[in-house]
Coordinates of C-alpha atoms and ligand atoms in Angstrom, one line a residue:
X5 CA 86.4 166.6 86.6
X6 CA 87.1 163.3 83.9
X7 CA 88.8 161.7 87.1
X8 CA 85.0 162.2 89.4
X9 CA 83.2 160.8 86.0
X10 CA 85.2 157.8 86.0
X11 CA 85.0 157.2 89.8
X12 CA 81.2 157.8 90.0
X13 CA 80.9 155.5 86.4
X14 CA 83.2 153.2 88.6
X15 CA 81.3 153.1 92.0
X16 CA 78.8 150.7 91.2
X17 CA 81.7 148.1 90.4
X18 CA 83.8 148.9 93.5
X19 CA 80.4 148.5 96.1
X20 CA 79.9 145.1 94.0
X21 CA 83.0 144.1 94.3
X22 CA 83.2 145.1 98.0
X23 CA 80.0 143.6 99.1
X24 CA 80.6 140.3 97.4
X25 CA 84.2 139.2 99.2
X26 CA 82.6 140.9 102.4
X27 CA 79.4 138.4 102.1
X28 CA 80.6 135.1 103.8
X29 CA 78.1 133.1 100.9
X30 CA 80.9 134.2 98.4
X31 CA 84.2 134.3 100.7
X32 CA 83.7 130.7 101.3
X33 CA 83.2 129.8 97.2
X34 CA 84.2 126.6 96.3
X35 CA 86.4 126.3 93.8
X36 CA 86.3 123.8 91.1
X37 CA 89.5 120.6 91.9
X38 CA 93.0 122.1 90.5
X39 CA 94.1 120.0 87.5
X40 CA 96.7 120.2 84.8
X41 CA 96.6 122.6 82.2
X42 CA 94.2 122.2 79.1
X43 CA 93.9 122.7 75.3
X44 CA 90.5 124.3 74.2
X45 CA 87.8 121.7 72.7
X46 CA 89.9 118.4 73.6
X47 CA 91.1 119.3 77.2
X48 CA 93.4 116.9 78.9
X49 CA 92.4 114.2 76.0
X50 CA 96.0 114.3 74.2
X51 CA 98.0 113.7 77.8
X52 CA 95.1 111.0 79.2
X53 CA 97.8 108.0 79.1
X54 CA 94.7 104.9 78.6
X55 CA 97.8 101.9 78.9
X56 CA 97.9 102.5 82.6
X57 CA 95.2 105.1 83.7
X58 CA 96.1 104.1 87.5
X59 CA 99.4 105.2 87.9
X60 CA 98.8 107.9 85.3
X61 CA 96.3 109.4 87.5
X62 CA 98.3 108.4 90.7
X63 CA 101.0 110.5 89.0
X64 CA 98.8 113.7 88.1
X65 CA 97.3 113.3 91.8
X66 CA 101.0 114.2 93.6
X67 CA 101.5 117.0 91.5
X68 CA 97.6 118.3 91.9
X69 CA 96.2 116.6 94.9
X70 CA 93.8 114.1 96.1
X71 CA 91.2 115.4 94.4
X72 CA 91.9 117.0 91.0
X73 CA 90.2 117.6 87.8
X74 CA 90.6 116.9 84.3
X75 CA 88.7 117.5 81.2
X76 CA 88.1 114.7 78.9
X77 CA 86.7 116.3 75.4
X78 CA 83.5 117.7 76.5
X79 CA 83.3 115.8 79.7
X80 CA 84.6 116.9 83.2
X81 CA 86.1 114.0 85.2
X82 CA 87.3 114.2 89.0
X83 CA 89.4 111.5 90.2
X84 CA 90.5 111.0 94.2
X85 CA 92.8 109.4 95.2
X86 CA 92.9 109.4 99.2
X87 CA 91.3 107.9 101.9
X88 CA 89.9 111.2 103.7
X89 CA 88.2 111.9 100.5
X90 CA 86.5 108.5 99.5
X91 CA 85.6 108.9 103.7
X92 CA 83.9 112.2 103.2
X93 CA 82.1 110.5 99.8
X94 CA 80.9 107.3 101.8
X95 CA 80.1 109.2 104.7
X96 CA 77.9 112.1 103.4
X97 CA 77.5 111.6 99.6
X98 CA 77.1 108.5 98.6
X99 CA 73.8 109.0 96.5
X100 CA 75.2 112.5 94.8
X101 CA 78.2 109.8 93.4
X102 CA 76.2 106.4 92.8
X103 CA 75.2 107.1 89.0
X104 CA 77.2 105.7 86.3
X105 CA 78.2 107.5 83.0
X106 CA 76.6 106.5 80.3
X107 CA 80.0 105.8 78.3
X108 CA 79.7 103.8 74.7
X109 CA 80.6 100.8 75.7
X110 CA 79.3 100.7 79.2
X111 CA 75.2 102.2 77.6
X112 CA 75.7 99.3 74.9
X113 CA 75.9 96.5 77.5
X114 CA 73.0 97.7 79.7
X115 CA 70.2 97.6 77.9
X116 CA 69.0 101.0 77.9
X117 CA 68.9 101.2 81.5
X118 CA 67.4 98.4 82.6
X119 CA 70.3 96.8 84.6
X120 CA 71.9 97.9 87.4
X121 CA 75.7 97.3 86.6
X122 CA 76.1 99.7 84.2
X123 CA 73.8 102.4 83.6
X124 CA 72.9 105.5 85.8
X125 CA 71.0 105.2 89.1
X126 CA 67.6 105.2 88.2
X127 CA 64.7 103.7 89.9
X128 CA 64.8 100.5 88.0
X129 CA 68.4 100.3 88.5
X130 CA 68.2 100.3 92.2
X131 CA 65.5 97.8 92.2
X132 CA 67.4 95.1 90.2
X133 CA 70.2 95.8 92.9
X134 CA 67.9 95.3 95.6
X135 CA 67.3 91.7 93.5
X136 CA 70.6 90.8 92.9
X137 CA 72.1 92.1 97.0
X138 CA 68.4 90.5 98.7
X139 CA 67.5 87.1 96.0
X140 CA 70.4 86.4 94.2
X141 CA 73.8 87.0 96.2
X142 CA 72.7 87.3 100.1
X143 CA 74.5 85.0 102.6
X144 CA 72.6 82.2 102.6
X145 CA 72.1 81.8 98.5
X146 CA 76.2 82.5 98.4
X147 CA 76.2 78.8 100.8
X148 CA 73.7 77.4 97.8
X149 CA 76.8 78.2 95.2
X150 CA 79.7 76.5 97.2
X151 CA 79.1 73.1 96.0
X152 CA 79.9 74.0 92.1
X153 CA 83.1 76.3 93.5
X154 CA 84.3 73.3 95.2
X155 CA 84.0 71.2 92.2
X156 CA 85.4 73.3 89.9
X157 CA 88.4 73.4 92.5
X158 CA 88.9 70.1 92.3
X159 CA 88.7 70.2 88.2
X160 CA 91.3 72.7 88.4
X161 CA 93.5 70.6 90.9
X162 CA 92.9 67.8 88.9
X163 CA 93.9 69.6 85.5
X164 CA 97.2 70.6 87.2
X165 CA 98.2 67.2 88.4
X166 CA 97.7 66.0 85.3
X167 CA 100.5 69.1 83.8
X168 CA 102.6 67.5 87.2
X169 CA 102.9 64.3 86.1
X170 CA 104.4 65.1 83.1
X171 CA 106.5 68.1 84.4
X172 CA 105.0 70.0 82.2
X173 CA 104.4 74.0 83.3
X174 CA 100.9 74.8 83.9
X175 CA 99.7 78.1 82.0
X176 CA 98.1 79.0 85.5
X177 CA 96.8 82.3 84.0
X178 CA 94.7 80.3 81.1
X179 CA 94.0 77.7 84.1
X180 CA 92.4 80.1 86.9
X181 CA 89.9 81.8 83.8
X182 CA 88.8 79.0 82.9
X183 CA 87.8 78.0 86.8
X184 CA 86.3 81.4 87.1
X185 CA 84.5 81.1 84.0
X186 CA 83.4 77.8 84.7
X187 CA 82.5 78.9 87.7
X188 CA 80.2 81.5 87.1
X189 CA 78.6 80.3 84.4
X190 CA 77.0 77.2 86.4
X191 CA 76.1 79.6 89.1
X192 CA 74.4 82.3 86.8
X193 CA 73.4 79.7 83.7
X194 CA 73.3 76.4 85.2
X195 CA 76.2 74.8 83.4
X196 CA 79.6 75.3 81.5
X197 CA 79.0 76.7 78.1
X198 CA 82.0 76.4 75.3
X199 CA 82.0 80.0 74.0
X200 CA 80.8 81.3 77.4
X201 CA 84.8 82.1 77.9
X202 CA 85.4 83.9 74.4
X203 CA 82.7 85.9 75.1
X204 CA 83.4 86.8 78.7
X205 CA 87.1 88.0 77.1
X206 CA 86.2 90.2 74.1
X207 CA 83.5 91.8 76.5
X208 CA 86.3 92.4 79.4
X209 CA 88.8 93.9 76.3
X210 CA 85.9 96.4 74.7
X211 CA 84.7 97.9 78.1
X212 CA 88.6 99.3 78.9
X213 CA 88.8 101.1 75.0
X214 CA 87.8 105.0 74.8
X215 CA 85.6 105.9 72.1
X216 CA 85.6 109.2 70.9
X217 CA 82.0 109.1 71.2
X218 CA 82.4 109.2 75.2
X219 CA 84.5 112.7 74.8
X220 CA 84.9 114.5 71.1
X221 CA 81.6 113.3 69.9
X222 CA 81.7 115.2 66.5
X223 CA 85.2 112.9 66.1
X224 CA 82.5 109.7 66.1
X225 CA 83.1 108.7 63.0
X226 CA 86.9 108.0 64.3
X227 CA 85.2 104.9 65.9
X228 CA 83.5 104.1 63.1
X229 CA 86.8 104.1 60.6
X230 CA 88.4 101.8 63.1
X231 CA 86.2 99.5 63.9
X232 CA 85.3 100.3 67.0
X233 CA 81.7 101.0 67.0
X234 CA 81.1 97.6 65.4
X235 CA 83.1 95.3 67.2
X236 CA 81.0 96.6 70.2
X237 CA 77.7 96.2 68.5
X238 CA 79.1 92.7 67.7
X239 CA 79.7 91.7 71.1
X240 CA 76.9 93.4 72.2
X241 CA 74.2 91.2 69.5
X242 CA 76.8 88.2 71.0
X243 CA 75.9 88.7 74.3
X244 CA 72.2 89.0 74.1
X245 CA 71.9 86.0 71.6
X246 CA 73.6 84.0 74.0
X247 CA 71.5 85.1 76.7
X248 CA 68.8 84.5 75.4
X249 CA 69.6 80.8 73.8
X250 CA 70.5 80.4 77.6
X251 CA 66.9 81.9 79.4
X252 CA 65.2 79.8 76.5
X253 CA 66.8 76.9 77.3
X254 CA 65.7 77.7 81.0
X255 CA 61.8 77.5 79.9
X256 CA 62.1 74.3 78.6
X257 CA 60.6 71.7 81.1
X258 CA 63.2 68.9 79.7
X259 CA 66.2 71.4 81.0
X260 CA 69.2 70.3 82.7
X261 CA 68.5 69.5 86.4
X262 CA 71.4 71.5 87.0
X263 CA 69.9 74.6 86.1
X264 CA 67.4 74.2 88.7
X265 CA 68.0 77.3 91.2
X266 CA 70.5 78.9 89.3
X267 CA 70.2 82.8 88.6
X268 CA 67.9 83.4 86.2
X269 CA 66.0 80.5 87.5
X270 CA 65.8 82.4 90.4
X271 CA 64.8 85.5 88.2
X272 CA 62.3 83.4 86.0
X273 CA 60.4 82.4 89.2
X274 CA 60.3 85.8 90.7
X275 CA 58.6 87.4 87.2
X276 CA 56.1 84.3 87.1
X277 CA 55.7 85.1 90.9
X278 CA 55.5 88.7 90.9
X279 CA 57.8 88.9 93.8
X280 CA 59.4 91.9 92.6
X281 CA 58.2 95.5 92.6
X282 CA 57.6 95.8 89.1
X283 CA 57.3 93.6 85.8
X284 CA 60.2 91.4 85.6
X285 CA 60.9 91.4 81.5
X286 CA 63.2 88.7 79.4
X287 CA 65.3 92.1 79.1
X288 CA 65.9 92.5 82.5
X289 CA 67.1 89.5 82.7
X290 CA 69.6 89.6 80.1
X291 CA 70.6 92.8 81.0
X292 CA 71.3 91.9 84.5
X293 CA 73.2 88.3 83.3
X294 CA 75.3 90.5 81.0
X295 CA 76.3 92.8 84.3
X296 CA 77.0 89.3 86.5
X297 CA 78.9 87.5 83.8
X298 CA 81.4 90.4 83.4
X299 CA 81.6 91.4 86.7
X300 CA 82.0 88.3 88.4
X301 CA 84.3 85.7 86.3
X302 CA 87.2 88.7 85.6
X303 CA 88.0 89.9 89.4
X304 CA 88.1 86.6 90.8
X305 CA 90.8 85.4 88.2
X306 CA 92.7 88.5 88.1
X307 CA 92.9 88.2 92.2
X308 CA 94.0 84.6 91.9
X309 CA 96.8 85.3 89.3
X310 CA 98.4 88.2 91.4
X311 CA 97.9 85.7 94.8
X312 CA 100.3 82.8 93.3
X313 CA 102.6 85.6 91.3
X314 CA 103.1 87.4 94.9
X315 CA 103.6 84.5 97.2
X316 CA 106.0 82.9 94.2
X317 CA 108.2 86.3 94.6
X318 CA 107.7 86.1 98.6
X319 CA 109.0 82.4 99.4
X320 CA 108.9 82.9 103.2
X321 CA 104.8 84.0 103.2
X322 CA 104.5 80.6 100.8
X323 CA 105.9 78.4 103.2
X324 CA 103.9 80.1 106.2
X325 CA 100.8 79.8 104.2
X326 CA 101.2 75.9 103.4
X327 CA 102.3 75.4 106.4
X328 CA 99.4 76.7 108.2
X329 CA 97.1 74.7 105.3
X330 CA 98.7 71.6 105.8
X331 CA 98.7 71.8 109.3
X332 CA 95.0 72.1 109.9
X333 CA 94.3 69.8 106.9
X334 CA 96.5 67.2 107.4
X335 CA 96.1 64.7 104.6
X336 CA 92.5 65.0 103.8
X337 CA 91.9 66.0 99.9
X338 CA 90.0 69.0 99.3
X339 CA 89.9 72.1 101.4
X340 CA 86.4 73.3 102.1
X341 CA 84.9 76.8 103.5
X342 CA 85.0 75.4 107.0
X343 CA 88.0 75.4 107.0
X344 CA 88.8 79.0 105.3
X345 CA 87.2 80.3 108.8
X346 CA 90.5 78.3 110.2
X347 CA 93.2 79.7 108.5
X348 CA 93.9 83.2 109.1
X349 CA 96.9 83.7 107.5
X350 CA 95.2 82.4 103.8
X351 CA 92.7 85.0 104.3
X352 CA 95.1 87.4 105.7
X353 CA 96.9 86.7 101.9
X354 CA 94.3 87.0 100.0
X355 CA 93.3 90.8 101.6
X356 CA 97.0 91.8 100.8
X357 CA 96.2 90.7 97.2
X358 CA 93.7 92.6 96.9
X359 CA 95.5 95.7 98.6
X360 CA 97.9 95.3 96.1
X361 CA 96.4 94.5 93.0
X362 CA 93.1 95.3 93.4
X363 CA 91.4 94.0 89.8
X364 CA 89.6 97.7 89.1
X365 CA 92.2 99.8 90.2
X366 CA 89.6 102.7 89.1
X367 CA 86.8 101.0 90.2
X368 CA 83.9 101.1 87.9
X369 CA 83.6 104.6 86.5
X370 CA 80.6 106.4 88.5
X371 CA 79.0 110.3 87.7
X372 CA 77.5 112.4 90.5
X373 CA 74.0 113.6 90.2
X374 CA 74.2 117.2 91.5
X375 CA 76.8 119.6 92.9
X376 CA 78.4 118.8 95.8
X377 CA 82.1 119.5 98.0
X378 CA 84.6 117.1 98.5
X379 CA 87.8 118.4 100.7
X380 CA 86.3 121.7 100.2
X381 CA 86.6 121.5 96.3
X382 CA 83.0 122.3 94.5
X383 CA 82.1 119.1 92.0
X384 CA 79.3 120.0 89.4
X385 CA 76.5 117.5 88.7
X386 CA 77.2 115.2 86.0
X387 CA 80.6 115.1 86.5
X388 CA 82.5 111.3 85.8
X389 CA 84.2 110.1 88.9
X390 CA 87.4 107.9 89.2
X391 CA 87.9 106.3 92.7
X392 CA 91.5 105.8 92.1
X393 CA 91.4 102.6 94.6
X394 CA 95.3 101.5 93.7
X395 CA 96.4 104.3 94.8
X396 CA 94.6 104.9 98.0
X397 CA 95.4 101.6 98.9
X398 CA 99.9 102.5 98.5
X399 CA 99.1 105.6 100.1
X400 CA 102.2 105.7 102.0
X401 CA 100.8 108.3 104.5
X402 CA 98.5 105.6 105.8
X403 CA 100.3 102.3 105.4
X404 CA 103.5 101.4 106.2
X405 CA 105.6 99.6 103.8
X406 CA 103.0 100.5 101.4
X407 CA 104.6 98.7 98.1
X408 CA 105.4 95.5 100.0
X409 CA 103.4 92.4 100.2
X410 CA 102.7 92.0 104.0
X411 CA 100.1 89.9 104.8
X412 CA 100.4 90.0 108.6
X413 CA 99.2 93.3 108.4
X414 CA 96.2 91.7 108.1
X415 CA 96.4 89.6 111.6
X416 CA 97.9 92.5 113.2
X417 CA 94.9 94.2 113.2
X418 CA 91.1 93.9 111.7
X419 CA 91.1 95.7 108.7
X420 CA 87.9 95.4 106.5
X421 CA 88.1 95.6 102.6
X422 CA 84.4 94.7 102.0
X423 CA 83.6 98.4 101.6
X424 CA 83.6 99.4 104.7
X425 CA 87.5 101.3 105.3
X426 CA 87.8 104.1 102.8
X427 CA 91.6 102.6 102.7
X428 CA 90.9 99.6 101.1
X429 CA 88.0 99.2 98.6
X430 CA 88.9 96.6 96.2
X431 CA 84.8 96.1 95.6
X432 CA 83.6 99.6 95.5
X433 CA 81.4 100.7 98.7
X434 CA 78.2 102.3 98.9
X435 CA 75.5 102.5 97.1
X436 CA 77.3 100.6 93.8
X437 CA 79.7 98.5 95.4
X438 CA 79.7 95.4 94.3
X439 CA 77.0 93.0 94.8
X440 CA 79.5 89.9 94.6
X441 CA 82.1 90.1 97.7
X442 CA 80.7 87.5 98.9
X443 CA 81.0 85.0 95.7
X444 CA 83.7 86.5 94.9
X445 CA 85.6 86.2 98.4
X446 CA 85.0 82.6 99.0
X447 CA 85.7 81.4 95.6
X448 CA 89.2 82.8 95.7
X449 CA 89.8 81.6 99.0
X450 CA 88.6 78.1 98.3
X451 CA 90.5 78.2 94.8
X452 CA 93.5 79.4 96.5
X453 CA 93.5 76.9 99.4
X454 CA 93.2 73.9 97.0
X455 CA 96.5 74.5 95.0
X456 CA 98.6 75.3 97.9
X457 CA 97.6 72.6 99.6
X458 CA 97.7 70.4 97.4
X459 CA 101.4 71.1 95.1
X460 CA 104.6 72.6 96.0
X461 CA 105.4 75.3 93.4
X462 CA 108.5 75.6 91.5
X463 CA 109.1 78.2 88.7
X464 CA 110.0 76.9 85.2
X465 CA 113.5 75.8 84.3
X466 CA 116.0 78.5 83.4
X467 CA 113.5 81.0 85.5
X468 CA 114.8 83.2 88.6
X469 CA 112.8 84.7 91.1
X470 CA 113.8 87.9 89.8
X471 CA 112.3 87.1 86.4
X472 CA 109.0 86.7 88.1
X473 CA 107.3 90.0 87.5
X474 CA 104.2 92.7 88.3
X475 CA 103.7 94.2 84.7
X476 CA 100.3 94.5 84.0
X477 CA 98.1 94.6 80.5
X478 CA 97.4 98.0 79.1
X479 CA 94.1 99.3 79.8
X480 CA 91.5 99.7 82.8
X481 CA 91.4 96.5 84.5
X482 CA 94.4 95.0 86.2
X483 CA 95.1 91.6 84.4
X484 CA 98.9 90.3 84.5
X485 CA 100.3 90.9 81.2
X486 CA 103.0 87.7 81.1
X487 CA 101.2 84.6 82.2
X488 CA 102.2 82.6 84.8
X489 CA 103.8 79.5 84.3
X490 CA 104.6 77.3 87.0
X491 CA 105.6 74.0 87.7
X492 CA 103.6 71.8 90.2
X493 CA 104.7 68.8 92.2
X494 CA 102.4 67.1 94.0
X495 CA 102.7 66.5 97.7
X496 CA 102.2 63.1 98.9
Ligands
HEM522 C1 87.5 89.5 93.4 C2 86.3 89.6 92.8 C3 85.7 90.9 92.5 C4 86.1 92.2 92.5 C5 87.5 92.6 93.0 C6 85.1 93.1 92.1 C7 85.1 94.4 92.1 C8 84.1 95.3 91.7 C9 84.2 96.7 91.7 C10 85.4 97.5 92.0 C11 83.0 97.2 91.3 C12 82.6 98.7 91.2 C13 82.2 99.2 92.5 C14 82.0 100.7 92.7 O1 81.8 101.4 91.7 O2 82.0 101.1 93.8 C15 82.2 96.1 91.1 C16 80.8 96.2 90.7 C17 80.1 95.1 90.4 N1 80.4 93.8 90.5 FE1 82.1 93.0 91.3 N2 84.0 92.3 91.8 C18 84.3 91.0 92.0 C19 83.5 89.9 91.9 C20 82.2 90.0 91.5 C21 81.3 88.9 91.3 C22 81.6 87.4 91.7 C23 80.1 89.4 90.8 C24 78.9 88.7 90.5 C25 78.6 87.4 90.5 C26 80.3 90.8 90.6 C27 79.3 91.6 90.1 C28 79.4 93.0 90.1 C29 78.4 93.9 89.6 C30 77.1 93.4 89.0 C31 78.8 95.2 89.8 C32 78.1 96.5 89.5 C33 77.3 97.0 90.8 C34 76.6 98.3 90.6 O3 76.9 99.1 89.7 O4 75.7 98.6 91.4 N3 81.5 91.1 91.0 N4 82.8 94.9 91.4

């Protein structure tokens, strides 16, 4: 009798039970990506290993798979880390992932979401991309910018020459920022600008930190005891008085000719102008320089550095790359971008750089805006997304020698990594890749060109090849963490 009470109490259970794995909606459930283990309230926080998140995550991904999840304090976080995924995301979702977390650091420098660098995909967002991909960095304005990238070549050639003729080792590292900065600054601001470098740096440093704000937000106060929060709101009131000095400076008829069709000149005209599809403010502006100015000086020199550090450890793709400069360029004195379309195996170098060491080996953090499935794993809206690009791009399941430094893979066969092959996304794709391939591209090529042509390289005395090596700087960005010294000689 007790044992039919208990299976008629039961019944209703048992049919539920039944009907739900019989109901193909439920059998084919997505589950959530498998990820390690995690403590209540703080997650994977106490294991996250911030000095090198890329092979961390790289790590975690061969014991958990290409996609996986972790929980950061209160925030989920997916990261992939293979080709077929970041294929599935390009091909079908790249809207649900093209928002941006709104992480301390990265909220600070956006101005409340008026810029499109940094802050989630909103409306306004996507217009000032639609700016900076249409006005600002298209083809055509890119050709505008070559000028002030050839001449800052040239500065840099001359500065090492100068090292040469005293034998003295260039600090190449401290020698290709400052071309980068230099460079970008007369782009974007119309001219160099002395603390314009400083600035650029203690921005770079505060956007890799983790503030317990971001994950454990009743530990704020953490950020507060250490300084954190206030170095950030330092750079931050830094930044925007700069920016502003620099748009006032713009409005002043008596300007600099040089700033004449620069950035925000091309910014300023299109508020007076009305050219855009809404009211252009002086906060846009800034908020959009601030985005530029960090994201374009930092790649470029970090892809420079690793260039020279890899070709000094590979002597024989050196000598194949000078050869082939000084071949088509004979004894003529600067290298320009007519040339770059002539010299494969350059290019083919600087593709393998970026293979290798691309400068955001996560990419720029992004968050998806609803639930979606990803290599039949369920993602939740609002979750943070890595795009673990250094990874996917050593995968040895889809390149051969994947560790080595092989630029004729890149003459073998036309591989793209402008955004377009899911194995190879050193600029993001989609919807926020980045807006600066182009600048980006060609001033790393011209750069590059220039000192191979123009000096043979030797390493410092007492150095061995051996010595030469590929640590990098804790945090999120890829930056060298020894500088490079070299010695130049000039060729005759
Ligand atoms: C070698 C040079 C460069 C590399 C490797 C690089 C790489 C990247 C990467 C990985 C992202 C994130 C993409 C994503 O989330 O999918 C990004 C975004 C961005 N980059 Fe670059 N970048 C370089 C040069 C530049 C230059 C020269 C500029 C501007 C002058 C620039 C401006 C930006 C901006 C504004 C974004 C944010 C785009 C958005 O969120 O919509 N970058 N870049």
């Amino acid at each position: 009798m007790q044992f039919i009470l208990i299976l008629f109490l039961a019944l209703p259970i048992i049919l539920i039970l039944y009907f739900k794995t019989q109901n193909p909606k439920h059998a084919k459930q997505e589950l959530p990506p498998p990820g390690p283990p995690r403590l209540p309230f703080i997650g994977n926080m106490h294991q996250f290993d911030g000095r090198s998140p890329h092979t961390y995550l790289h790590r975690l991904s061969k014991q958990y798979g290409a996609v996986m999840s972790l929980k950061l304090g209160f925030r989920r976080l997916v990261v992939i880390s293979s080709a077929e995924a970041v294929k599935e995301v390009m091909k079908s979702h790249d809207a649900v992932f093209s928002s941006r977390p709104a992480l301390a650091a990265l909220r600070r420098l956006s101005y409340d979401g008026l810029d499109f660098a940094f802050s989630p995909y909103t409306e306004t967002s996507k217009e000032m991309k639609k700016i900076s991909t249409v006005h600002l960095f298209n083809t055509k304005q890119v050709q505008t910018f070559l000028p002030i990238m050839r001449d800052e070549a040239s500065k840099m050639v001359e500065k090492i020459a100068r090292d040469a003729s005293s034998s003295a080792a260039t600090d190449l590292s401290e020698t290709i920022m400052s071309f980068a900065a230099n460079t970008v600054a007369r782009i974007v601001l119309g001219k160099s600008y002395g603390n314009f470098f400083h600035l650029l740096h203690d921005a770079e440093a505060v956007l890799g930190d983790l503030f317990m704000e971001d994950f454990l937000p009743w530990l704020r106060w953490i950020d507060n005891l250490s300084g954190m929060a206030a170095k950030l709101d330092k750079i931050f009131q830094d930044m925007d008085t700069f920016c502003e000095e620099v748009i006032e400076e713009h409005m002043n008829p008596n300007r600099p000719k040089s700033m004449e069709g620069d950035i925000i000149d091309v910014m300023l005209r299109m508020k007076r102008d009305g050219s855009a599809s809404f009211d252009i403010t002086l906060d846009h502006i800034k908020a959009l320089l601030v985005g530029i100015i960090i994201g374009g000086g930092d790649g470029t020199a970090t892809a420079l550095e690793w260039a020279l550090t890899a070709l000094m450890k590979k002597p024989l793709s050196m000598k194949k790359v000078q050869a082939e400069i000084r071949q088509l360029a004979g004894k003529k004195e600067m290298i320009d971008e007519e040339d770059i379309e002539k010299l494969p195996y350059l290019r083919a170098v600087v593709k393998e750089t970026l293979r290798l060491f691309p400068p955001g080996p996560l990419l720029l953090p992004r968050e998806t805006i609803k639930k979606c499935s990803i290599n039949g794993y369920e993602i939740e809206g609002g979750t943070m997304v890595y795009i673990n690009a250094w990874a996917i791009a050593r995968d040895p399941t889809t390149w051969e020698n994947a560790d080595e430094f092989l630029p004729e893979r890149f003459l073998a066969a036309e591989i793209d990594v402008r955004g377009q092959n899911p194995m190879v996304i050193p600029f993001g794709f989609g919807r926020r890749g980045c807006p600066g391939i182009g600048m980006g591209m060609s001033a790393i090529e011209l750069a590059l060109a220039n000192v191979l042509h123009k000096f043979e390289w030797e390493l410092p005395h007492g150095m061995k090849e051996e010595d030469i090596d590929f640590d990098s700087e804790p945090g999120f960005g890829l930056h060298k963490k020894n500088a490079l010294r070299l010695v130049a000689k000039v060729v005759m």
